Short mmCIF file of C-alpha atoms in Angstrom, two decimals:
data_model
loop_
_atom_site.label_atom_id
_atom_site.label_comp_id
_atom_site.label_asym_id
_atom_site.label_seq_id
_atom_site.Cartn_x
_atom_site.Cartn_y
_atom_site.Cartn_z
CA MET A 1 0.10 -5.44 -11.14
CA LEU A 2 2.36 -7.33 -8.74
CA VAL A 3 3.92 -4.96 -6.20
CA THR A 4 6.71 -6.03 -3.83
CA ARG A 5 7.52 -4.13 -0.73
CA ILE A 6 9.45 -4.75 2.54
CA SER A 7 7.30 -4.13 5.54
CA ALA A 8 8.40 -1.15 7.60
CA LEU A 9 6.89 -2.93 10.57
CA THR A 10 8.35 -6.40 10.34
CA GLY A 11 11.05 -6.28 7.65
CA ILE A 12 9.34 -9.10 5.83
CA LYS A 13 9.14 -8.95 2.03
CA HIS A 14 5.60 -9.22 0.60
CA THR A 15 4.27 -9.29 -2.93
CA ILE A 16 0.60 -8.38 -3.51
CA ASP A 17 -1.39 -8.11 -6.73
CA LEU A 18 -2.80 -4.57 -6.69
CA PRO A 19 -5.46 -3.28 -9.12
CA ILE A 20 -3.29 -0.48 -10.56
CA THR A 21 -2.12 0.23 -14.04
CA LEU A 22 1.30 1.16 -15.30
CA GLU A 23 -0.09 4.54 -16.37
CA GLU A 24 -1.27 5.24 -12.80
CA LEU A 25 2.05 4.18 -11.41
CA LEU A 26 3.98 6.45 -13.77
CA GLU A 27 1.74 9.38 -13.01
CA TYR A 28 2.21 8.83 -9.25
CA ASP A 29 5.95 8.51 -9.69
CA ARG A 30 6.07 11.88 -11.46
CA GLY A 31 4.87 13.44 -8.19
CA GLY A 32 2.26 15.92 -7.22
CA LEU A 33 -0.60 13.47 -6.71
CA LEU A 34 -1.89 12.22 -3.40
CA ILE A 35 -1.89 8.44 -3.29
CA GLN A 36 -5.72 8.29 -3.02
CA ASP A 37 -5.95 10.43 -6.16
CA ALA A 38 -3.34 8.43 -8.06
CA PHE A 39 -4.88 5.06 -7.18
CA PRO A 40 -8.60 5.60 -6.60
CA ASN A 41 -9.36 1.89 -6.91
CA LEU A 42 -7.18 0.89 -3.95
CA THR A 43 -8.53 0.35 -0.43
CA VAL A 44 -6.98 2.06 2.54
CA ALA A 45 -5.18 -1.13 3.42
CA GLN A 46 -3.80 -1.50 -0.17
CA ARG A 47 -2.57 2.08 -0.13
CA GLU A 48 -0.82 1.48 3.18
CA PHE A 49 0.87 -1.55 1.69
CA PHE A 50 1.94 0.41 -1.35
CA LYS A 51 3.47 3.18 0.83
CA THR A 52 4.95 1.15 3.72
CA GLY A 53 4.86 -2.48 2.82
CA ILE A 54 2.73 -3.21 5.85
CA THR A 55 0.07 -5.75 5.07
CA GLU A 56 -3.43 -5.55 6.54
CA GLU A 57 -2.73 -8.70 8.54
CA GLU A 58 0.48 -7.21 10.03
CA TRP A 59 -1.39 -3.99 10.82
CA ASN A 60 -4.20 -5.83 12.56
CA ASN A 61 -1.78 -8.05 14.53
CA GLU A 62 0.21 -5.04 15.74
CA PHE A 63 -2.55 -2.53 16.45
CA ASN A 64 -5.71 -4.54 17.16
CA GLY A 65 -7.13 -3.60 20.53
CA ILE A 66 -5.27 -0.32 20.78
CA GLU A 67 -7.59 2.54 21.53
CA ASP A 68 -7.24 5.91 19.73
#
């Protein structure tokens, strides 16, 4: 499913094809599920994009080299 978000980090609009179904999306939108439970097939980076619009590339560019 194509998902479009605006990055909370850069303000850039991105569209990514995520392996989610309409049923999963509707269930998540109803509330009560953690994102990792609603979309178990998504990677951590894909879940971050879904929630914040931040792509893995943006995340790595911004935070690579920063120690915990």
